[in-house]
PDB file of N, CA and C in Angstrom:
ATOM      1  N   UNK A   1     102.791  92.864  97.617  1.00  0.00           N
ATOM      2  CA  UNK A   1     102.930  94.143  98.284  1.00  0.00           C
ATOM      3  C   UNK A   1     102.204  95.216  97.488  1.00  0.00           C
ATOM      4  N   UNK A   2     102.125  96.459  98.185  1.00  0.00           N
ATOM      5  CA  UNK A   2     101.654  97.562  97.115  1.00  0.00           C
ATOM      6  C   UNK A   2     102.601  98.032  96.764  1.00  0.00           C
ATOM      7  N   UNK A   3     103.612  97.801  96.299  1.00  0.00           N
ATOM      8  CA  UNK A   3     104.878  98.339  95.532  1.00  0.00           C
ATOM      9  C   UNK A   3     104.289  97.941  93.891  1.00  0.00           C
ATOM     10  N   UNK A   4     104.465  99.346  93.198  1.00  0.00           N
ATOM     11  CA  UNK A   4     103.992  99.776  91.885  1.00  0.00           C
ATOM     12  C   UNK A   4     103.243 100.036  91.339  1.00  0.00           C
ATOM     13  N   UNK A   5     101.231  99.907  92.639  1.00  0.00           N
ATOM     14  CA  UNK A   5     100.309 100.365  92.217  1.00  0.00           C
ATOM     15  C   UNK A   5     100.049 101.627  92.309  1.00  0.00           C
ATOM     16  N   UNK A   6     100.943 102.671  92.521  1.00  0.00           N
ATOM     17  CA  UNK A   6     100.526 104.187  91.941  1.00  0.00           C
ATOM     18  C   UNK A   6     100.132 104.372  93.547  1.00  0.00           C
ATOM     19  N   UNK A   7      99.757 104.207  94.531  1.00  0.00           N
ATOM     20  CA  UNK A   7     100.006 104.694  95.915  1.00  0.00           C
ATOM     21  C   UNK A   7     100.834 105.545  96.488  1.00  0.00           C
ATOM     22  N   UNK A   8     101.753 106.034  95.876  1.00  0.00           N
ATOM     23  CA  UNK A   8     102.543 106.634  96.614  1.00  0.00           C
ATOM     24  C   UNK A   8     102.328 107.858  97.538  1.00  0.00           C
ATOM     25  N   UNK A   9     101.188 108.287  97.388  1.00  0.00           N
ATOM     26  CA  UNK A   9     100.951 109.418  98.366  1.00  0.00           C
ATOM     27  C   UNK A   9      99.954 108.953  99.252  1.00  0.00           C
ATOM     28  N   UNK A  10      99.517 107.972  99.532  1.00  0.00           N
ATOM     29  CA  UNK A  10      98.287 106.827 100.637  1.00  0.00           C
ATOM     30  C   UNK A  10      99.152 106.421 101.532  1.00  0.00           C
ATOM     31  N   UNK A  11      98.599 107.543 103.067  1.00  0.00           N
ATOM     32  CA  UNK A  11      99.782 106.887 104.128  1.00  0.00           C
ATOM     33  C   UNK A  11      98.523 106.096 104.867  1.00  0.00           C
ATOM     34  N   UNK A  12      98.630 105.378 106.250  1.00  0.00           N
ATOM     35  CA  UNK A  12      97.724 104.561 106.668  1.00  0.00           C
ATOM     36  C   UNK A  12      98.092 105.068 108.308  1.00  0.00           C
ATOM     37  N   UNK A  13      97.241 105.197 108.911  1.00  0.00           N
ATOM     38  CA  UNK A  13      97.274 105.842 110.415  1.00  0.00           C
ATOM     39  C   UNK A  13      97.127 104.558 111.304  1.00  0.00           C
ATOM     40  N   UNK A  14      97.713 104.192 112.076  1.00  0.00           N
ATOM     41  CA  UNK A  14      97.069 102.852 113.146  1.00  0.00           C
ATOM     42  C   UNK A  14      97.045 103.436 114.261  1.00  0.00           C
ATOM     43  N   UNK A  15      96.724 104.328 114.951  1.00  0.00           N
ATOM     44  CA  UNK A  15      96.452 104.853 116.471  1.00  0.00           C
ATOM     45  C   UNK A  15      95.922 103.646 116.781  1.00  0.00           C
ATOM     46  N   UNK A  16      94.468 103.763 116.809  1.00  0.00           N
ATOM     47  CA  UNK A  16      93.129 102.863 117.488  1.00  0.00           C
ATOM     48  C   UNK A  16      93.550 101.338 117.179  1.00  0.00           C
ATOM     49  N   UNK A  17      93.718 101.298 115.550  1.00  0.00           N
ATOM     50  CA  UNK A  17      93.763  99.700 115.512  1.00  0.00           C
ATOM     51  C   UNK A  17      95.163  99.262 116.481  1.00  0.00           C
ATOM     52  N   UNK A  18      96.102  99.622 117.414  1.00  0.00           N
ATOM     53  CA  UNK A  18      97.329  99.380 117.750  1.00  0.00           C
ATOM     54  C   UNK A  18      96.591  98.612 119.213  1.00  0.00           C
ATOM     55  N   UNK A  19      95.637  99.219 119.764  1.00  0.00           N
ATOM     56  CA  UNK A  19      95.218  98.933 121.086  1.00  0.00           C
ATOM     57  C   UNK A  19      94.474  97.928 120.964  1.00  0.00           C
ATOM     58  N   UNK A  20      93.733  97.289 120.140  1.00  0.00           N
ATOM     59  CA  UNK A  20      93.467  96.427 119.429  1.00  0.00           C
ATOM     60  C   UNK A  20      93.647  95.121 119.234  1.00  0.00           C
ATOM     61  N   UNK A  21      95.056  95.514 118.279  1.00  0.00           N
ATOM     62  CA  UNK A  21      95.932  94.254 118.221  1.00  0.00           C
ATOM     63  C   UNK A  21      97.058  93.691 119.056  1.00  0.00           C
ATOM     64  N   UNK A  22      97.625  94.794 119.576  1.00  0.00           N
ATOM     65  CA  UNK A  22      98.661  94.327 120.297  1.00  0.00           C
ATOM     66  C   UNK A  22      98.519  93.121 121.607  1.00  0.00           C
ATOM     67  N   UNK A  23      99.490  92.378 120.876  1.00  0.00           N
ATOM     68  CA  UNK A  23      99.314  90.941 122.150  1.00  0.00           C
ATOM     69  C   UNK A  23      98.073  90.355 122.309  1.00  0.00           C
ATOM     70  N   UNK A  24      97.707  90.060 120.649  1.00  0.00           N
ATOM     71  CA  UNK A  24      95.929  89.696 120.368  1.00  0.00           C
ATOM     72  C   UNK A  24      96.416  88.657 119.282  1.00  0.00           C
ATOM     73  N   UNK A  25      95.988  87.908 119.200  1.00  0.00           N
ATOM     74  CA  UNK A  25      95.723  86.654 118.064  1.00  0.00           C
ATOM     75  C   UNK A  25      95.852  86.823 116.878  1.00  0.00           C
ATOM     76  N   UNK A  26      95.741  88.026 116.825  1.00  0.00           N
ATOM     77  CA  UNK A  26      95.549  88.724 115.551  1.00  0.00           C
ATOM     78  C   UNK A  26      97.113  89.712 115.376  1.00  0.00           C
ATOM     79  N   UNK A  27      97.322  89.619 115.956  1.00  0.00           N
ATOM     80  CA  UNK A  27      98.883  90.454 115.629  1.00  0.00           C
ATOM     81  C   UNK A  27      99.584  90.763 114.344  1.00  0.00           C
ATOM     82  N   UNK A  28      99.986  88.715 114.408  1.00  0.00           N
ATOM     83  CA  UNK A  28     101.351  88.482 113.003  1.00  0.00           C
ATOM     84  C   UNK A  28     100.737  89.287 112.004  1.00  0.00           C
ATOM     85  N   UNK A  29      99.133  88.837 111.468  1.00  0.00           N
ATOM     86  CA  UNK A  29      98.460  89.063 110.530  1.00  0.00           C
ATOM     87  C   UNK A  29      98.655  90.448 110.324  1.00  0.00           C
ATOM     88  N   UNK A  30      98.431  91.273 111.289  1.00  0.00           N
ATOM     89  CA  UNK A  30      97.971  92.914 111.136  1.00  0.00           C
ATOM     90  C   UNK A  30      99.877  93.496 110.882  1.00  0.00           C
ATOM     91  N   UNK A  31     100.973  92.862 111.524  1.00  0.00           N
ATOM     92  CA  UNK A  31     102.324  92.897 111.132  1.00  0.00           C
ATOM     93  C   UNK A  31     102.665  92.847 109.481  1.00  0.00           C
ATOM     94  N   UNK A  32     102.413  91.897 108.879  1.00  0.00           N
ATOM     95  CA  UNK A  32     102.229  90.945 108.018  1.00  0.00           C
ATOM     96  C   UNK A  32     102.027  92.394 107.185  1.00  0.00           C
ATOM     97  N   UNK A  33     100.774  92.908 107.220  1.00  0.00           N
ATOM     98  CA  UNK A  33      99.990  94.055 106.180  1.00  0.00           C
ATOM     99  C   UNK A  33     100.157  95.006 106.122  1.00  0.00           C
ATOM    100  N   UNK A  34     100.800  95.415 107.286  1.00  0.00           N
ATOM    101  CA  UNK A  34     101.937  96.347 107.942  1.00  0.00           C
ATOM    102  C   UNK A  34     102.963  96.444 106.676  1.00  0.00           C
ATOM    103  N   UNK A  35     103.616  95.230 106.707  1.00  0.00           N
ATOM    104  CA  UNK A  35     104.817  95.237 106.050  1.00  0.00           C
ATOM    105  C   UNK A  35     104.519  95.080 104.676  1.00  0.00           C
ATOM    106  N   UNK A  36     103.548  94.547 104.253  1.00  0.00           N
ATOM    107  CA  UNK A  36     103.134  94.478 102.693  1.00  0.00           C
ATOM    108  C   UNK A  36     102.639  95.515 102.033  1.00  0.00           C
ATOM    109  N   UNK A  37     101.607  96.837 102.724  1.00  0.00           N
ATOM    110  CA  UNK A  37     101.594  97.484 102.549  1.00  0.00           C
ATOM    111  C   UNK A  37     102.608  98.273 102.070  1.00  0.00           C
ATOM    112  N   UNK A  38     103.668  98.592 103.339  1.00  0.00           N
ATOM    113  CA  UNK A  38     104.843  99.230 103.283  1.00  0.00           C
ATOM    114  C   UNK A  38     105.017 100.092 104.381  1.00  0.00           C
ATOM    115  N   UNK A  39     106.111  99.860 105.585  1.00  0.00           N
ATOM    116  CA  UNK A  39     106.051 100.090 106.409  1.00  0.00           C
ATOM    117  C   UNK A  39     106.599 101.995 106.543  1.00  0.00           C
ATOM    118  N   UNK A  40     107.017 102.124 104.655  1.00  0.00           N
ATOM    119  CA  UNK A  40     106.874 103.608 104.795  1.00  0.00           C
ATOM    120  C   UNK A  40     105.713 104.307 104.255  1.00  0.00           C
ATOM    121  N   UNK A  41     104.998 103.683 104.632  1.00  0.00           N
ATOM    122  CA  UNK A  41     103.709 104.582 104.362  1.00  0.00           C
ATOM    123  C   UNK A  41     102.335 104.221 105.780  1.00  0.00           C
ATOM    124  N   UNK A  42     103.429 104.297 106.414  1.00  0.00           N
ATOM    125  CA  UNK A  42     102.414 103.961 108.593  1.00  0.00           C
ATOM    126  C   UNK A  42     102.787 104.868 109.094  1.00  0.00           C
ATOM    127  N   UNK A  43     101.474 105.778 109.359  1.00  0.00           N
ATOM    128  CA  UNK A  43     101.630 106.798 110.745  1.00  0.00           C
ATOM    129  C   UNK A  43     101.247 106.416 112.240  1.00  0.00           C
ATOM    130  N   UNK A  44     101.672 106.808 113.127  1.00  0.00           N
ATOM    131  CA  UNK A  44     100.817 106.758 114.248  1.00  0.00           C
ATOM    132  C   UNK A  44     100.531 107.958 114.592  1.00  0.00           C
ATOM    133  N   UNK A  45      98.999 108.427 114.881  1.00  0.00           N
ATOM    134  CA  UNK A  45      98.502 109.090 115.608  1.00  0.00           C
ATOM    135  C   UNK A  45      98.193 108.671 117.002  1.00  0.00           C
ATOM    136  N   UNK A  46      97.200 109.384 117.495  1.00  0.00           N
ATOM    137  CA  UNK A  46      96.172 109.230 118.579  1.00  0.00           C
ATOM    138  C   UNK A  46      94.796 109.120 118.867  1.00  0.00           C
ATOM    139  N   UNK A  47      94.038 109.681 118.444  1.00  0.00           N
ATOM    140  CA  UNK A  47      92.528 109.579 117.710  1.00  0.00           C
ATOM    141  C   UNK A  47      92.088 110.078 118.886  1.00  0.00           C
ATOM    142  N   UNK A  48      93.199 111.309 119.672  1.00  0.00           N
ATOM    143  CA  UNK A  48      92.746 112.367 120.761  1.00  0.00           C
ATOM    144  C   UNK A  48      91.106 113.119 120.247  1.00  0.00           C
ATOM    145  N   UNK A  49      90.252 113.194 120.799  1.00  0.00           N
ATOM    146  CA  UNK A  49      89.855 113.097 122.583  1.00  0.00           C
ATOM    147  C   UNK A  49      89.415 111.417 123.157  1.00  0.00           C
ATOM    148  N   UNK A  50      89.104 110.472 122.402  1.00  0.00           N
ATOM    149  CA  UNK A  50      88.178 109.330 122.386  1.00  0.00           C
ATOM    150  C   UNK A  50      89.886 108.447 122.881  1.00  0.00           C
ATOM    151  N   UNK A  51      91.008 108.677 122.787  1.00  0.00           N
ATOM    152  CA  UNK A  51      92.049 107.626 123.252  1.00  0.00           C
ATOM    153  C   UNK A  51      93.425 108.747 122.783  1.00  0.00           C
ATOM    154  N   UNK A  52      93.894 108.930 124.096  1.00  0.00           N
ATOM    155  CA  UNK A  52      95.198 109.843 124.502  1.00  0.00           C
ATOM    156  C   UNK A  52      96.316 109.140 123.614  1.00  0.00           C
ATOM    157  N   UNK A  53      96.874 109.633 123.051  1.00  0.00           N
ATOM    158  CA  UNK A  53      98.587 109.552 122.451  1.00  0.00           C
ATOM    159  C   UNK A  53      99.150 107.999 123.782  1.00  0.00           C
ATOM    160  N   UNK A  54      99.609 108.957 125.180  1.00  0.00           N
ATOM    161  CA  UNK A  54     100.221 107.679 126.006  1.00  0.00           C
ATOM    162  C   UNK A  54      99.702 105.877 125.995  1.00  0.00           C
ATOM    163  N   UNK A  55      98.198 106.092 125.678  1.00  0.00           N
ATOM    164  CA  UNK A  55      97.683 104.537 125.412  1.00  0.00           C
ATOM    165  C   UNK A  55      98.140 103.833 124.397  1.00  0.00           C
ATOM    166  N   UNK A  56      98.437 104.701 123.506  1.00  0.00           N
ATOM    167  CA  UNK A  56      98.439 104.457 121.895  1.00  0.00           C
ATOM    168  C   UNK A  56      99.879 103.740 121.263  1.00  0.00           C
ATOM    169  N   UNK A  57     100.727 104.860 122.573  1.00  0.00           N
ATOM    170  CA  UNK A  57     102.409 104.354 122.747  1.00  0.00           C
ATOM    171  C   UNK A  57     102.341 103.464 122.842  1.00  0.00           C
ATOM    172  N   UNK A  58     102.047 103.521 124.219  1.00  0.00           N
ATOM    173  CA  UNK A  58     102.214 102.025 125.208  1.00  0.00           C
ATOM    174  C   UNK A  58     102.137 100.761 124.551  1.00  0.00           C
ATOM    175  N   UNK A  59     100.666 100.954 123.855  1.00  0.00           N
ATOM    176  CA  UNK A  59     100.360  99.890 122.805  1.00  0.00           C
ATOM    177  C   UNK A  59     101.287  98.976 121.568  1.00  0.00           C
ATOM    178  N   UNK A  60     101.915 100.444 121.198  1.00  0.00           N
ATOM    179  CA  UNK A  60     102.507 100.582 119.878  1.00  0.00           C
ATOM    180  C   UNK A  60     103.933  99.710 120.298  1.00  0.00           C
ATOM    181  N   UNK A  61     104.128  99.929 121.307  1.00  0.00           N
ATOM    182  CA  UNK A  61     105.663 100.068 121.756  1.00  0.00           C
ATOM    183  C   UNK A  61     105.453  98.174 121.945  1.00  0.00           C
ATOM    184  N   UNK A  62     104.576  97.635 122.534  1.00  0.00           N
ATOM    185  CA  UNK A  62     104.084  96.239 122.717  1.00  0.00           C
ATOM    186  C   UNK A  62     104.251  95.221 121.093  1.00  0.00           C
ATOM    187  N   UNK A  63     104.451  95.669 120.479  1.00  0.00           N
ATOM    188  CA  UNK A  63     103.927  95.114 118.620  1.00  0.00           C
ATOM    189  C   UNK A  63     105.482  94.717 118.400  1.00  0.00           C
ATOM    190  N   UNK A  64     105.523  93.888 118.004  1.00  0.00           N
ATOM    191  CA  UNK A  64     106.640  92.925 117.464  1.00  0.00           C
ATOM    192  C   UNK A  64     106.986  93.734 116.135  1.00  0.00           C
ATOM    193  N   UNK A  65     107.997  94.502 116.527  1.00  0.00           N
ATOM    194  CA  UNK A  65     108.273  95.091 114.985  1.00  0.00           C
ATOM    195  C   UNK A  65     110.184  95.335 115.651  1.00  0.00           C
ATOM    196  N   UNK A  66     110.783  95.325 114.644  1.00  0.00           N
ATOM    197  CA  UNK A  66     112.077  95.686 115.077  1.00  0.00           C
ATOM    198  C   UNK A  66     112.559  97.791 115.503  1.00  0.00           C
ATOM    199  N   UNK A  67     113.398  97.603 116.340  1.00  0.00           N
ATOM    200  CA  UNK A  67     113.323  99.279 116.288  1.00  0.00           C
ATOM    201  C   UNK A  67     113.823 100.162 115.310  1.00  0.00           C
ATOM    202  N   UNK A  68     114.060  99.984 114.441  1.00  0.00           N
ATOM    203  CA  UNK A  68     114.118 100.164 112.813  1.00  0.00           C
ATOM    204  C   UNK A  68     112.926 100.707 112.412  1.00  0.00           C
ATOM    205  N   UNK A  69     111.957 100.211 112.103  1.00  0.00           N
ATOM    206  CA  UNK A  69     110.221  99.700 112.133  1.00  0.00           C
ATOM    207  C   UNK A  69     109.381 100.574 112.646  1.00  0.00           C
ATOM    208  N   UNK A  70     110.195 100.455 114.151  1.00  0.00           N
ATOM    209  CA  UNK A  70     109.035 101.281 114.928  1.00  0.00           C
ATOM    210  C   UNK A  70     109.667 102.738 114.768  1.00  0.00           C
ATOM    211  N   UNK A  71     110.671 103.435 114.667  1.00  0.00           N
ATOM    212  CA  UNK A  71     111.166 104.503 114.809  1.00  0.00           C
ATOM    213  C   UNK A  71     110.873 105.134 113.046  1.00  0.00           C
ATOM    214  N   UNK A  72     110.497 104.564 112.458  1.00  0.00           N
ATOM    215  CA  UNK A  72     109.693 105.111 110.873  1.00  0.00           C
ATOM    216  C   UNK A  72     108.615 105.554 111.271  1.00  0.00           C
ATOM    217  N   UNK A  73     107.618 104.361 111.868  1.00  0.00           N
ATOM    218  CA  UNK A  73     106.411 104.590 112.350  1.00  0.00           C
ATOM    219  C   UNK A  73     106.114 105.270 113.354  1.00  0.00           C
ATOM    220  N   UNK A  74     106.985 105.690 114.280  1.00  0.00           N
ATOM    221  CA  UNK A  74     106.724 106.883 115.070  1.00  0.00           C
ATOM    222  C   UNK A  74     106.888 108.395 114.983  1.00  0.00           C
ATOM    223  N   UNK A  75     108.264 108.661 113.926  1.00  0.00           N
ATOM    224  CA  UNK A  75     107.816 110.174 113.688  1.00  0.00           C
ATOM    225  C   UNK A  75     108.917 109.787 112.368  1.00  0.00           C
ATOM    226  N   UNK A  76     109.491 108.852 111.816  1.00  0.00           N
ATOM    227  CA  UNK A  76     110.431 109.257 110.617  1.00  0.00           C
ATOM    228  C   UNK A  76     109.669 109.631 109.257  1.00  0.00           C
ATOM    229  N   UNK A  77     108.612 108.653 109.229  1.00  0.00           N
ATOM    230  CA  UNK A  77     107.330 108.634 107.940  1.00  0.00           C
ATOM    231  C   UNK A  77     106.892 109.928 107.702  1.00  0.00           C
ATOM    232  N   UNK A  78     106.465 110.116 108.839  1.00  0.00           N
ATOM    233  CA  UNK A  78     106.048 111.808 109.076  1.00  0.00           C
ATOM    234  C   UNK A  78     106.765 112.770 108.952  1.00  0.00           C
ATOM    235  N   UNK A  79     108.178 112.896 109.554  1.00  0.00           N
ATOM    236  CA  UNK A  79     109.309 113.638 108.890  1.00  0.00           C
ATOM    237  C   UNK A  79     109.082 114.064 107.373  1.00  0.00           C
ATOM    238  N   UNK A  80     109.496 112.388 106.676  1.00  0.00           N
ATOM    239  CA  UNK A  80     109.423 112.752 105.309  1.00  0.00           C
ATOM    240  C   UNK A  80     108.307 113.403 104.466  1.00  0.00           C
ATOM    241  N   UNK A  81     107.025 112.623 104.740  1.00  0.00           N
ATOM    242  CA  UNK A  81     105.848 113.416 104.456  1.00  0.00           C
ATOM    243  C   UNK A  81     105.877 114.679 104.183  1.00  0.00           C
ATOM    244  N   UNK A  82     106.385 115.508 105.613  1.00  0.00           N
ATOM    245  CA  UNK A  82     106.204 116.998 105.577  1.00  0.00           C
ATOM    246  C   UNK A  82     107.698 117.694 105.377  1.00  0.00           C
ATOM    247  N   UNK A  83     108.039 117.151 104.896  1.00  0.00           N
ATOM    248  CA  UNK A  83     109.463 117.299 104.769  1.00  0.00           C
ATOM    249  C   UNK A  83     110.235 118.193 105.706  1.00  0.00           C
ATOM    250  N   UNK A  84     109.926 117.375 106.862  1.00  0.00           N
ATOM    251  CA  UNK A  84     111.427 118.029 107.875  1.00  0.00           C
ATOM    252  C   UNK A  84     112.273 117.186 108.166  1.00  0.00           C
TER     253      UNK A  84
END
């Protein structure tokens, strides 16, 4: 994992890569790095004007992650970040 290499302020955005992977061959893997990384350090954006927020959901919402998981990665990460 990256637990102890001095990262702690490197968050990782997956808008685009979500549409991507989801329900693609490639999934577990991109899950997998997800979680090794550290699933508190995943934002989701949108990568508005080139692909709307609703695609990005839709996508996001498709990914094998528990709702634990996904509710970090949708606005809790970000919460903390900016501290609200």
């Amino acid at each position: 994992t990256a637990d102890g290499f001095g990262f702690d302020n490197l968050y990782f955005d997956i808008s685009a890569s979500v549409l991507v992977v989801a329900d693609s061959p490639v999934e577990g893997g991109f899950l997998w790095t997800l979680r090794n990384v550290g699933l508190d350090h995943v934002l989701l954006g949108s990568d508005y004007p080139q692909i709307g927020l609703g695609r990005t959901v839709e996508a996001f919402e498709r990914l094998n992650l528990t709702d634990e998981e996904k509710a970090k990665i949708r606005s809790g990460n970000a919460r903390t970040l900016f501290g609200r």
